[in-house]
Structure formats: C-alpha cells, structure tokens
C-alpha cells in the first residue's frame, strides 16, 4: 500500500480518497488550511488518519508563524489548533492529536520558537509512526478472536487508508491473514460515500484477501443465513460506558449481529476513547450535505428539490459490543469499570 | 400520476422506471417478449405491477397466435405462459396473474379462439382495474393504523409505480394523507436500484406528501432517536406462516423496528400470499448482477474485478410483522391460522 499521508520536505501529501479506485492521486497540502480543507471534504478520512493529518497540519502551520516570542507563537498556535479541531466533529482522534500537539507547545514554554517548530514536526511524525505500530498491536490482539476459517463482515473502511497505515478493523483481518488463517471479508458498500466498495475492497484486493461487496441492506440477510462468523468495525469515538460512535449503519449491523448470535467487535486505539464522554448520547454526530444522498458526483439522481437527511455517524450502545480490541488488549464489558482501569494503569 | 402501465390499442406502454426521475419516458411493448424483457430489466417492477404486466403481455402474445384450433392455441399459450413466469422468480403476483390467465384459457376450452383472445384482453384489463381497487381498499384498512400525526418509514417503492396504481404501502400513506392525517414519510433510498430515492420520493412529492430520503443504513439511527412512529413496506411473496419476501433490506428494517419497539406492517393484496409456500425459506430469492453494486450506470465505481453479491430480496420472519394489511382487512398473528381462515372464507 502507498502511504495514506506523508511529509515531503516542505509539504504534506496524502492520497486523495475521493478518487480511489478510479485514480490514485496525491493531494498536496502546503499550509494548515489545506489540511483542514482536506479533512472537511474527505480527501482523507478515518478517525486515526485525520488525527495524524491534524498533527501534521499543525506542524506545517507552525513552521510559518513569524515570531520569536513564545507568547505570540503560543497564541497563534492555539488559534490554529482551535480551527483544526472544528474540521470535523465526531472522531475524537482529531481533537486528541491537536491536544497532544498543544501540550507539547505548553511544555516547551520559553524554549526558542525555532526549536518548538522542529519538535512539532517530530511529534507529528511520531504520531504517524505510533499509529502504525498501534494498529499492528491491535491486529495481534484481535487475531485471537478470528477462527481459523472465517467470514468477517466489516462496515465502512477502517483500513490502511483510515489510519497511518495497516488499519484497525482491517488490521485485525490483515494480521489473521498473515498468520495463515483463511479469512474472507464481506464489505458493506457503505453509503453514501461508498468507503466499503471504493476503499476497503481496493485495499483487500491489493493484499489478496478475498473480499465480496454487498449493499448495506444485505448484511442482515447474510447473517440470517449464517454466512457471517463475526463482525469487526472501527470507531470514531468511544464513550467510557462502551458506546461507540462510528460510520452511519454501524448500529444496524450491531443490532443484526446480536439478533443472529454473531459477535460484534470494535477495533480502535485507546486514543479513540473519550474519557470526558460518559455515554454515546453526548457524542456530537456530524450531519453532512443531503447531496451526498441524492447526487452521484455532479449528477442529480433523486427528484429535483428532494429532502435528504444525511447523518455521517451513529451510536452503537456498548451492550451490543462483545469486545473492544485495543493496542493494550481486549476490553470487555462491563466497559465503565474496564475502561477506567485501563486508563488508571496507563 | 401517469398510469404505470396501459393498453394503447395494439400495444402496451409503461413508464420506464429505470429513467425516473430524470426522464419520463414510455416503453412500448408490441409483443409478449418485449414485456418479458421489460420485467427482467426492470422497466417495470413491483410485485403487483409485474403481475398486471404479465397478464397484459399474455393477452398481447395471444393475439398473434395464428390458429383456429383450440388445442394448438392452448399449447402455444401455455408455452408463452411458462416463459412469462420465468421473467423474475421472487414476486408471486407474476405467477398468480399468469395462472389466472391460463385458467381462463382452460375454462374456455372449445370456444372459438378469437373469442378467447378477446376474453384474455378483457381479463388483463380487469386485473389492472381490480389491482387499483384493491390498493384503495388496502389504504382504507391501513389508515386505522396510522396515528393522526406520524412519521412513517418505508423501504423501496410500494407505490403507484409498483402496482396498477395508488400503491400498497404508499396506498396506506396516501389514504392517511387524504383523510387529513399529518403524515411525513422517511424513504430508505434502497440500494442498489434506489427505488426509494428515485420512485418513492418522486411519487410522494407529486402528491405533496412530505418526504425525506435517507441512506438505508440511517434507518436504525432514526428509530433509536424515536423519530419513526411506524414502518410500512410492501411484499413480493408471503408464506402461509407470515414470512415475507420483500426488497433486500426489509428484514433489517423489521429487526430494527422490533428492537426499538416500533410497529412494522406489510401492505399487500391477498394475491401476494402463496398458499403453496409453508415458510420463507422456500421462497426463491433472485440474485441480480454484481454490477448493480459496483457500477453506477455505465461507470465503474468499485475496483475493477471486485466481487459483489447482490440478492434482490430477503425474508422477514412473520414474528417481526405486526400485521399484514390486505384488501380484506388486517391479518394479525398467528398467521398460519389467520391466513388459512381468510382463504377458507373466500
């Protein structure tokens, strides 16, 4: 796989995920505002990936702040960070990465501005490298949950393209495949943006992992026919009670899995858990433009003037989640206690 | 609304539903093979509508059978009827209409062939007229289930375009609207063919009934937020135990409705009930081409060479169905007993 996002000296480049698989094109960001735009219009998407992008974007923005005064630098950095945080509301990894960069700036109070700029650059590269490492560890922990021969349903794209690399849900699948297990993937196409059809299928085909795409509405049919052994998805934000915000449709998949006695797992780094959020209802759910529903590209498909409602995420109550697969191992219910414990240990 | 299908002297014309809402075009059928093609490629779709089309198609085909011998006519008609039955496998209304036309031919054994041809023509017009009347009666019975102010979720298109006119599920919604109830409709877009976005929204907008389209995967989210009061769908075939074959995704909607304590109703004429089918597993489920998933029109959207699985229907077990709304009133569980009783009375 090509890197989802990377530094190229003076600029950042990322794969333009709006164009996959038709075209493999780089999207170039020369300033932090380019990164904000890239996140907003979904050139790059996926909770961990937009965290990495936000960190890199802030390092990029910091480079051109023209001042030698720490106070002035810090003030300008903070403004930029606030702007970055607002790029998309649901995935907490974005905020987590912004906060981590901000903390570094605060810790370096009084240090010459040039050194802080360099440190921010290194930090953004560290966040990227750590994310890939975390995903590999998620893969190793998740591996145990995958039977030797199994068909795994996944929703949206929680793969290499959604992260620094390797993937969370697809990381588990990759790890199982690399360990010699015979895995097959059923990918929900994931309307309206078709991440499953365009990105997940693309990634898995590159790795020679068998994949079949279905309409989102066929998942239940396959489950009822006992053609799915387990479900693994990623997450955009997890509340301390185990409620999971993820791509719209995840809740439906989880309910159907429960109804059919199929385990439903969420694979995510610990940075996806928001300790400030007690339950899923508190997570802000982004609503995107209706035209994602009634247009295909520039072409109007629905009747002119039709109303559409387009929430980008939904909340899956923790009771439907059999385990959360993290880089530190599995978290199982009761989530409230287990999540507190894991962060206490940290 | 324009008529979904109608006789125009020597030919049949139907609205080409593949092109709605972008274009309103007639599709002309001058022979029964044109009708078979129209059903197969979904120029016309919807269980009751393809029943009407099949009947008209047989009358059209019968007209050009060149013989004065009843035996020869009957043989040629039977061959044509068998061909027509195979046009699409899941909706039983097609077979029902073909059988009804065949029965007429048998009853008229010995009558001059020209008179049989005329009778077949009348019969096909009668089936169309009856279907519209049946839908209005379904609407009147279903009306009672709709609260004065309510938001109704529907899946696919069970409207005027899916029937001779007026609609089954949308017939109930139309009847409620006409009775002065304040109804709002949430229409699942219904991938891959987008009947909800293209047809249901189009029909309801023409009737000034408020409608909002959502991705199929957002239905559960809305239910959990208590923004749906009831669900009404159509049906392609109903087993005597109440299991319902309908557009892929119906099963998911039904499970989610149950999980959220929302009533799930099916609106269908009695001709949709297949007394030969004891349970849903016996209903043949059509699988359509994968390209309906990975292409948009002629444009490849998924990776080249991707696998797709595209079942066109699914089975909703009767236990999820609160009532079946028919022209003779509501059928409620236990379905096995109630369905037998209704057909015994008939």
Tab-separated table of C-alpha atoms in Angstrom, chain B:
chain	number	residue	atom	x	y	z
B	1	UNK	CA	-49.786	10.296	-11.527
B	2	UNK	CA	-49.411	8.915	-15.023
B	3	UNK	CA	-50.564	5.304	-15.374
B	4	UNK	CA	-47.775	2.825	-14.631
B	5	UNK	CA	-48.953	0.611	-17.484
B	6	UNK	CA	-51.793	0.769	-20.006
B	7	UNK	CA	-53.210	-0.592	-23.245
B	8	UNK	CA	-52.874	1.670	-26.277
B	9	UNK	CA	-54.887	-0.249	-28.832
B	10	UNK	CA	-52.372	-2.544	-30.481
B	11	UNK	CA	-49.605	-2.178	-27.925
B	12	UNK	CA	-48.914	-1.788	-24.218
B	13	UNK	CA	-46.991	1.152	-22.878
B	14	UNK	CA	-45.412	1.502	-19.481
B	15	UNK	CA	-43.421	4.198	-17.739
B	16	UNK	CA	-39.730	3.322	-17.987
B	17	UNK	CA	-38.894	3.222	-14.268
B	18	UNK	CA	-35.164	2.970	-14.923
B	19	UNK	CA	-35.226	6.597	-16.044
B	20	UNK	CA	-37.335	8.234	-13.344
B	21	UNK	CA	-36.985	10.964	-12.164
B	22	UNK	CA	-34.512	12.218	-14.769
B	23	UNK	CA	-36.860	11.426	-17.651
B	24	UNK	CA	-40.495	10.438	-18.035
B	25	UNK	CA	-40.423	8.060	-20.984
B	26	UNK	CA	-42.832	5.455	-22.273
B	27	UNK	CA	-41.551	1.988	-23.004
B	28	UNK	CA	-43.528	0.365	-25.793
B	29	UNK	CA	-44.268	-3.385	-25.887
B	30	UNK	CA	-45.550	-4.747	-29.205
B	31	UNK	CA	-45.123	-8.421	-28.350
B	32	UNK	CA	-45.062	-10.602	-25.238
B	33	UNK	CA	-41.273	-10.921	-25.459
B	34	UNK	CA	-40.999	-7.144	-25.047
B	35	UNK	CA	-42.972	-7.477	-21.829
B	36	UNK	CA	-40.731	-10.272	-20.532
B	37	UNK	CA	-37.728	-8.097	-21.237
B	38	UNK	CA	-39.337	-5.075	-19.579
B	39	UNK	CA	-39.958	-7.121	-16.416
B	40	UNK	CA	-36.477	-8.645	-16.443
B	41	UNK	CA	-34.555	-5.385	-16.879
B	42	UNK	CA	-36.913	-3.568	-14.510
B	43	UNK	CA	-38.549	-1.106	-16.860
B	44	UNK	CA	-41.480	-2.125	-14.675
B	45	UNK	CA	-41.062	-3.551	-11.179
B	46	UNK	CA	-43.056	-4.057	-8.015
B	47	UNK	CA	-44.935	-7.280	-7.361
B	48	UNK	CA	-48.474	-6.169	-8.304
B	49	UNK	CA	-47.256	-4.157	-11.323
B	50	UNK	CA	-45.381	-7.077	-12.826
B	51	UNK	CA	-48.495	-9.201	-12.279
B	52	UNK	CA	-50.506	-6.722	-14.354
B	53	UNK	CA	-47.733	-6.541	-16.958
B	54	UNK	CA	-47.577	-10.326	-17.258
B	55	UNK	CA	-51.343	-10.567	-17.793
B	56	UNK	CA	-51.273	-7.841	-20.427
B	57	UNK	CA	-48.229	-9.424	-22.037
B	58	UNK	CA	-50.026	-12.759	-22.374
B	59	UNK	CA	-53.082	-11.107	-23.900
B	60	UNK	CA	-50.745	-9.343	-26.328
B	61	UNK	CA	-48.986	-12.605	-27.180
B	62	UNK	CA	-52.277	-14.495	-27.571
B	63	UNK	CA	-53.486	-12.001	-30.175
B	64	UNK	CA	-50.869	-13.103	-32.677
B	65	UNK	CA	-51.179	-16.861	-32.215
B	66	UNK	CA	-52.223	-17.968	-35.728
B	67	UNK	CA	-54.530	-20.925	-35.364
B	68	UNK	CA	-58.222	-21.729	-35.214
B	69	UNK	CA	-57.646	-24.931	-33.267
B	70	UNK	CA	-58.209	-24.627	-29.519
B	71	UNK	CA	-55.707	-27.402	-28.802
B	72	UNK	CA	-52.989	-25.656	-30.760
B	73	UNK	CA	-53.840	-22.283	-29.231
B	74	UNK	CA	-53.819	-23.727	-25.727
B	75	UNK	CA	-50.432	-25.364	-26.321
B	76	UNK	CA	-48.857	-22.187	-27.651
B	77	UNK	CA	-50.401	-20.120	-24.876
B	78	UNK	CA	-49.059	-22.495	-22.219
B	79	UNK	CA	-45.534	-22.255	-23.648
B	80	UNK	CA	-45.714	-18.486	-23.608
B	81	UNK	CA	-47.091	-18.513	-20.049
B	82	UNK	CA	-44.188	-20.648	-18.853
B	83	UNK	CA	-41.749	-18.230	-20.416
B	84	UNK	CA	-43.508	-15.297	-18.790
B	85	UNK	CA	-43.415	-16.973	-15.345
B	86	UNK	CA	-39.633	-17.210	-15.542
B	87	UNK	CA	-39.149	-13.454	-16.119
B	88	UNK	CA	-38.478	-12.887	-12.415
B	89	UNK	CA	-38.621	-15.523	-9.690
B	90	UNK	CA	-39.483	-13.934	-6.341
B	91	UNK	CA	-42.737	-11.995	-6.635
B	92	UNK	CA	-45.617	-14.469	-6.696
B	93	UNK	CA	-48.055	-11.960	-8.224
B	94	UNK	CA	-46.465	-12.596	-11.606
B	95	UNK	CA	-47.194	-16.314	-11.359
B	96	UNK	CA	-50.615	-15.585	-9.912
B	97	UNK	CA	-51.554	-13.415	-12.890
B	98	UNK	CA	-50.164	-15.937	-15.382
B	99	UNK	CA	-52.139	-18.738	-13.699
B	100	UNK	CA	-55.306	-16.664	-13.759
B	101	UNK	CA	-54.931	-16.083	-17.483
B	102	UNK	CA	-54.177	-19.789	-18.017
B	103	UNK	CA	-57.265	-20.795	-16.070
B	104	UNK	CA	-59.380	-18.602	-18.288
B	105	UNK	CA	-57.985	-20.333	-21.358
B	106	UNK	CA	-58.792	-23.710	-19.840
B	107	UNK	CA	-62.312	-22.677	-18.872
B	108	UNK	CA	-62.948	-21.562	-22.436
B	109	UNK	CA	-61.943	-24.899	-23.968
B	110	UNK	CA	-63.831	-25.343	-27.233
B	111	UNK	CA	-64.850	-21.695	-27.557
B	112	UNK	CA	-63.625	-20.092	-30.826
B	113	UNK	CA	-60.050	-18.881	-30.483
B	114	UNK	CA	-60.916	-15.297	-31.432
B	115	UNK	CA	-63.302	-15.066	-28.508
B	116	UNK	CA	-60.658	-16.426	-26.123
B	117	UNK	CA	-58.246	-13.776	-27.352
B	118	UNK	CA	-60.785	-11.061	-26.595
B	119	UNK	CA	-61.535	-12.547	-23.196
B	120	UNK	CA	-57.818	-12.549	-22.356
B	121	UNK	CA	-57.619	-8.884	-23.246
B	122	UNK	CA	-60.592	-8.067	-21.019
B	123	UNK	CA	-59.178	-10.200	-18.239
B	124	UNK	CA	-55.907	-8.293	-18.314
B	125	UNK	CA	-57.787	-5.006	-18.099
B	126	UNK	CA	-59.822	-6.421	-15.251
B	127	UNK	CA	-56.668	-7.429	-13.364
B	128	UNK	CA	-55.382	-3.868	-13.717
B	129	UNK	CA	-58.663	-2.283	-12.593
B	130	UNK	CA	-59.003	-4.722	-9.702
B	131	UNK	CA	-55.468	-4.007	-8.567
B	132	UNK	CA	-56.164	-0.296	-8.250
B	133	UNK	CA	-59.402	-1.020	-6.402
B	134	UNK	CA	-57.641	-3.480	-4.095
B	135	UNK	CA	-54.991	-0.875	-3.298
B	136	UNK	CA	-57.635	1.666	-2.342
B	137	UNK	CA	-59.200	-0.890	-0.024
B	138	UNK	CA	-55.785	-1.713	1.456
B	139	UNK	CA	-55.407	2.026	2.015
B	140	UNK	CA	-58.710	2.239	3.867
B	141	UNK	CA	-57.874	-0.702	6.131
B	142	UNK	CA	-54.343	0.513	6.786
B	143	UNK	CA	-55.496	4.030	7.565
B	144	UNK	CA	-56.596	2.962	11.055
B	145	UNK	CA	-53.043	2.021	11.958
B	146	UNK	CA	-51.695	5.493	11.203
B	147	UNK	CA	-51.763	7.976	14.108
B	148	UNK	CA	-53.095	11.483	13.358
B	149	UNK	CA	-49.601	12.878	13.279
B	150	UNK	CA	-46.920	10.431	12.400
B	151	UNK	CA	-43.664	9.757	10.678
B	152	UNK	CA	-43.698	6.597	8.616
B	153	UNK	CA	-40.615	4.779	7.358
B	154	UNK	CA	-40.912	2.875	4.101
B	155	UNK	CA	-38.399	0.803	2.172
B	156	UNK	CA	-38.192	0.500	-1.605
B	157	UNK	CA	-41.218	1.621	-3.616
B	158	UNK	CA	-44.599	0.059	-2.968
B	159	UNK	CA	-46.420	2.902	-4.613
B	160	UNK	CA	-48.373	3.713	-7.704
B	161	UNK	CA	-45.387	2.704	-9.840
B	162	UNK	CA	-45.170	-0.724	-8.167
B	163	UNK	CA	-48.826	-1.516	-8.798
B	164	UNK	CA	-51.625	-0.823	-11.234
B	165	UNK	CA	-51.944	2.493	-9.387
B	166	UNK	CA	-52.264	4.076	-5.904
B	167	UNK	CA	-49.876	1.640	-4.241
B	168	UNK	CA	-49.885	-0.754	-1.302
B	169	UNK	CA	-47.596	0.725	1.395
B	170	UNK	CA	-47.840	4.138	-0.267
B	171	UNK	CA	-51.561	3.490	-0.730
B	172	UNK	CA	-51.926	3.393	3.050
B	173	UNK	CA	-49.883	6.587	3.303
B	174	UNK	CA	-51.963	8.252	0.569
B	175	UNK	CA	-55.200	7.202	2.274
B	176	UNK	CA	-53.979	8.644	5.590
B	177	UNK	CA	-52.954	11.861	3.862
B	178	UNK	CA	-56.292	12.109	2.026
B	179	UNK	CA	-58.099	11.535	5.327
B	180	UNK	CA	-56.396	14.659	6.657
B	181	UNK	CA	-53.797	12.953	8.839
B	182	UNK	CA	-50.488	14.744	9.123
B	183	UNK	CA	-48.104	12.138	7.780
B	184	UNK	CA	-44.448	12.506	6.979
B	185	UNK	CA	-42.505	9.851	5.177
B	186	UNK	CA	-38.921	8.753	5.629
B	187	UNK	CA	-37.894	6.861	2.494
B	188	UNK	CA	-34.937	4.490	2.550
B	189	UNK	CA	-33.035	5.211	-0.651
B	190	UNK	CA	-32.992	1.426	-1.281
B	191	UNK	CA	-29.721	0.381	-2.806
B	192	UNK	CA	-28.684	-0.736	-5.280
B	193	UNK	CA	-31.534	0.358	-7.509
B	194	UNK	CA	-32.556	3.431	-5.493
B	195	UNK	CA	-36.296	2.848	-5.754
B	196	UNK	CA	-36.793	4.893	-2.595
B	197	UNK	CA	-34.827	7.892	-3.801
B	198	UNK	CA	-35.942	7.770	-7.420
B	199	UNK	CA	-39.505	6.486	-7.264
B	200	UNK	CA	-40.987	6.819	-3.766
B	201	UNK	CA	-39.718	10.372	-3.261
B	202	UNK	CA	-40.896	11.270	-6.782
B	203	UNK	CA	-44.409	9.904	-6.205
B	204	UNK	CA	-44.845	11.497	-2.810
B	205	UNK	CA	-43.540	14.870	-3.957
B	206	UNK	CA	-46.118	14.812	-6.768
B	207	UNK	CA	-48.812	14.262	-4.127
B	208	UNK	CA	-47.378	16.928	-1.808
B	209	UNK	CA	-46.766	14.416	0.960
B	210	UNK	CA	-43.648	15.448	2.909
B	211	UNK	CA	-40.820	13.010	2.286
B	212	UNK	CA	-37.186	12.820	3.368
B	213	UNK	CA	-34.757	10.364	1.848
B	214	UNK	CA	-32.065	8.650	3.926
B	215	UNK	CA	-29.320	6.132	3.257
B	216	UNK	CA	-30.603	2.648	4.080
B	217	UNK	CA	-28.099	2.496	6.917
B	218	UNK	CA	-29.595	5.535	8.661
B	219	UNK	CA	-32.983	3.906	9.368
B	220	UNK	CA	-31.812	2.391	12.662
B	221	UNK	CA	-30.353	5.693	13.813
B	222	UNK	CA	-33.694	7.432	13.301
B	223	UNK	CA	-35.610	4.649	15.019
B	224	UNK	CA	-33.329	4.811	18.041
B	225	UNK	CA	-33.922	8.536	18.228
B	226	UNK	CA	-37.677	7.835	18.279
B	227	UNK	CA	-38.181	9.748	15.052
B	228	UNK	CA	-40.138	6.936	13.366
B	229	UNK	CA	-43.631	6.023	14.570
B	230	UNK	CA	-44.309	3.071	12.322
B	231	UNK	CA	-42.919	1.186	9.341
B	232	UNK	CA	-44.931	0.075	6.303
B	233	UNK	CA	-43.493	-1.867	3.384
B	234	UNK	CA	-44.906	-3.859	0.501
B	235	UNK	CA	-44.257	-7.556	-0.167
B	236	UNK	CA	-43.231	-9.731	-3.102
B	237	UNK	CA	-44.447	-13.012	-1.648
B	238	UNK	CA	-45.893	-14.042	1.697
B	239	UNK	CA	-45.738	-17.589	3.057
B	240	UNK	CA	-48.706	-19.046	4.934
B	241	UNK	CA	-46.771	-18.710	8.189
B	242	UNK	CA	-46.494	-14.940	7.638
B	243	UNK	CA	-42.871	-14.862	6.466
B	244	UNK	CA	-42.496	-12.022	3.976
B	245	UNK	CA	-40.212	-11.828	0.951
B	246	UNK	CA	-39.605	-8.218	0.013
B	247	UNK	CA	-36.843	-5.934	-1.275
B	248	UNK	CA	-33.414	-6.616	0.201
B	249	UNK	CA	-33.096	-4.670	3.450
B	250	UNK	CA	-36.673	-5.189	4.602
B	251	UNK	CA	-35.550	-7.829	7.096
B	252	UNK	CA	-33.093	-5.354	8.634
B	253	UNK	CA	-35.749	-2.689	8.948
B	254	UNK	CA	-38.067	-5.186	10.641
B	255	UNK	CA	-35.428	-6.310	13.153
B	256	UNK	CA	-34.555	-2.694	13.973
B	257	UNK	CA	-38.227	-1.830	14.384
B	258	UNK	CA	-38.677	-4.673	16.838
B	259	UNK	CA	-35.514	-3.706	18.733
B	260	UNK	CA	-36.869	-0.186	19.097
B	261	UNK	CA	-40.488	-1.098	19.864
B	262	UNK	CA	-41.829	0.342	16.599
B	263	UNK	CA	-44.675	-1.471	14.773
B	264	UNK	CA	-43.725	-2.991	11.419
B	265	UNK	CA	-46.565	-3.520	8.921
B	266	UNK	CA	-46.718	-5.116	5.494
B	267	UNK	CA	-49.298	-3.902	2.964
B	268	UNK	CA	-50.095	-6.359	0.176
B	269	UNK	CA	-53.009	-7.800	-1.792
B	270	UNK	CA	-54.102	-11.340	-0.945
B	271	UNK	CA	-52.631	-12.418	-4.293
B	272	UNK	CA	-49.186	-11.930	-2.714
B	273	UNK	CA	-49.855	-14.763	-0.290
B	274	UNK	CA	-48.592	-18.039	-1.720
B	275	UNK	CA	-50.597	-20.863	-0.193
B	276	UNK	CA	-48.118	-23.408	-1.546
B	277	UNK	CA	-45.283	-21.886	0.482
B	278	UNK	CA	-45.209	-23.009	4.100
B	279	UNK	CA	-42.320	-20.806	5.210
B	280	UNK	CA	-39.992	-18.129	3.955
B	281	UNK	CA	-37.024	-20.423	3.350
B	282	UNK	CA	-38.961	-21.988	0.485
B	283	UNK	CA	-39.264	-18.683	-1.397
B	284	UNK	CA	-36.757	-18.362	-4.259
B	285	UNK	CA	-34.642	-15.238	-3.816
B	286	UNK	CA	-33.440	-13.645	-7.037
B	287	UNK	CA	-29.769	-12.764	-7.252
B	288	UNK	CA	-29.051	-9.962	-9.660
B	289	UNK	CA	-25.831	-8.914	-11.363
B	290	UNK	CA	-22.983	-7.622	-9.209
B	291	UNK	CA	-22.621	-4.635	-11.492
B	292	UNK	CA	-25.735	-3.114	-9.901
B	293	UNK	CA	-23.475	-2.727	-6.838
B	294	UNK	CA	-20.099	-1.773	-8.289
B	295	UNK	CA	-21.230	0.319	-11.241
B	296	UNK	CA	-23.290	3.444	-11.416
B	297	UNK	CA	-24.993	3.303	-14.772
B	298	UNK	CA	-22.123	2.523	-17.089
B	299	UNK	CA	-19.494	3.954	-14.790
B	300	UNK	CA	-17.319	1.582	-12.745
B	301	UNK	CA	-17.239	2.827	-9.153
B	302	UNK	CA	-15.656	-0.118	-7.354
B	303	UNK	CA	-12.213	-1.570	-8.106
B	304	UNK	CA	-12.010	-3.367	-11.443
B	305	UNK	CA	-12.588	-7.074	-10.889
B	306	UNK	CA	-14.245	-6.690	-7.480
B	307	UNK	CA	-16.650	-9.400	-6.318
B	308	UNK	CA	-20.158	-8.410	-5.382
B	309	UNK	CA	-23.123	-10.342	-4.064
B	310	UNK	CA	-26.478	-8.848	-4.942
B	311	UNK	CA	-29.569	-10.617	-3.595
B	312	UNK	CA	-32.616	-8.613	-4.666
B	313	UNK	CA	-34.879	-9.750	-1.837
B	314	UNK	CA	-34.780	-11.044	1.695
B	315	UNK	CA	-37.127	-12.868	4.009
B	316	UNK	CA	-38.621	-11.243	7.078
B	317	UNK	CA	-39.904	-13.861	9.521
B	318	UNK	CA	-43.541	-13.386	10.430
B	319	UNK	CA	-42.626	-12.825	14.068
B	320	UNK	CA	-41.403	-9.328	13.174
B	321	UNK	CA	-44.597	-8.386	11.319
B	322	UNK	CA	-47.252	-6.786	13.494
B	323	UNK	CA	-49.971	-7.086	10.840
B	324	UNK	CA	-50.447	-7.665	7.124
B	325	UNK	CA	-52.743	-5.055	5.606
B	326	UNK	CA	-54.856	-6.617	2.828
B	327	UNK	CA	-57.926	-5.613	0.847
B	328	UNK	CA	-59.995	-7.771	3.202
B	329	UNK	CA	-58.631	-6.137	6.338
B	330	UNK	CA	-55.755	-6.760	8.708
B	331	UNK	CA	-54.256	-10.168	9.201
B	332	UNK	CA	-52.618	-10.476	12.593
B	333	UNK	CA	-50.626	-13.310	14.166
B	334	UNK	CA	-50.899	-16.239	14.469
B	335	UNK	CA	-50.573	-16.024	10.689
B	336	UNK	CA	-50.835	-19.713	9.932
B	337	UNK	CA	-54.346	-19.868	11.375
B	338	UNK	CA	-55.495	-16.437	10.249
B	339	UNK	CA	-54.280	-16.819	6.664
B	340	UNK	CA	-55.921	-20.228	6.304
B	341	UNK	CA	-59.139	-18.792	7.652
B	342	UNK	CA	-59.216	-15.837	5.270
B	343	UNK	CA	-58.713	-18.121	2.256
B	344	UNK	CA	-61.271	-20.584	3.561
B	345	UNK	CA	-63.854	-17.758	3.711
B	346	UNK	CA	-63.014	-16.588	0.184
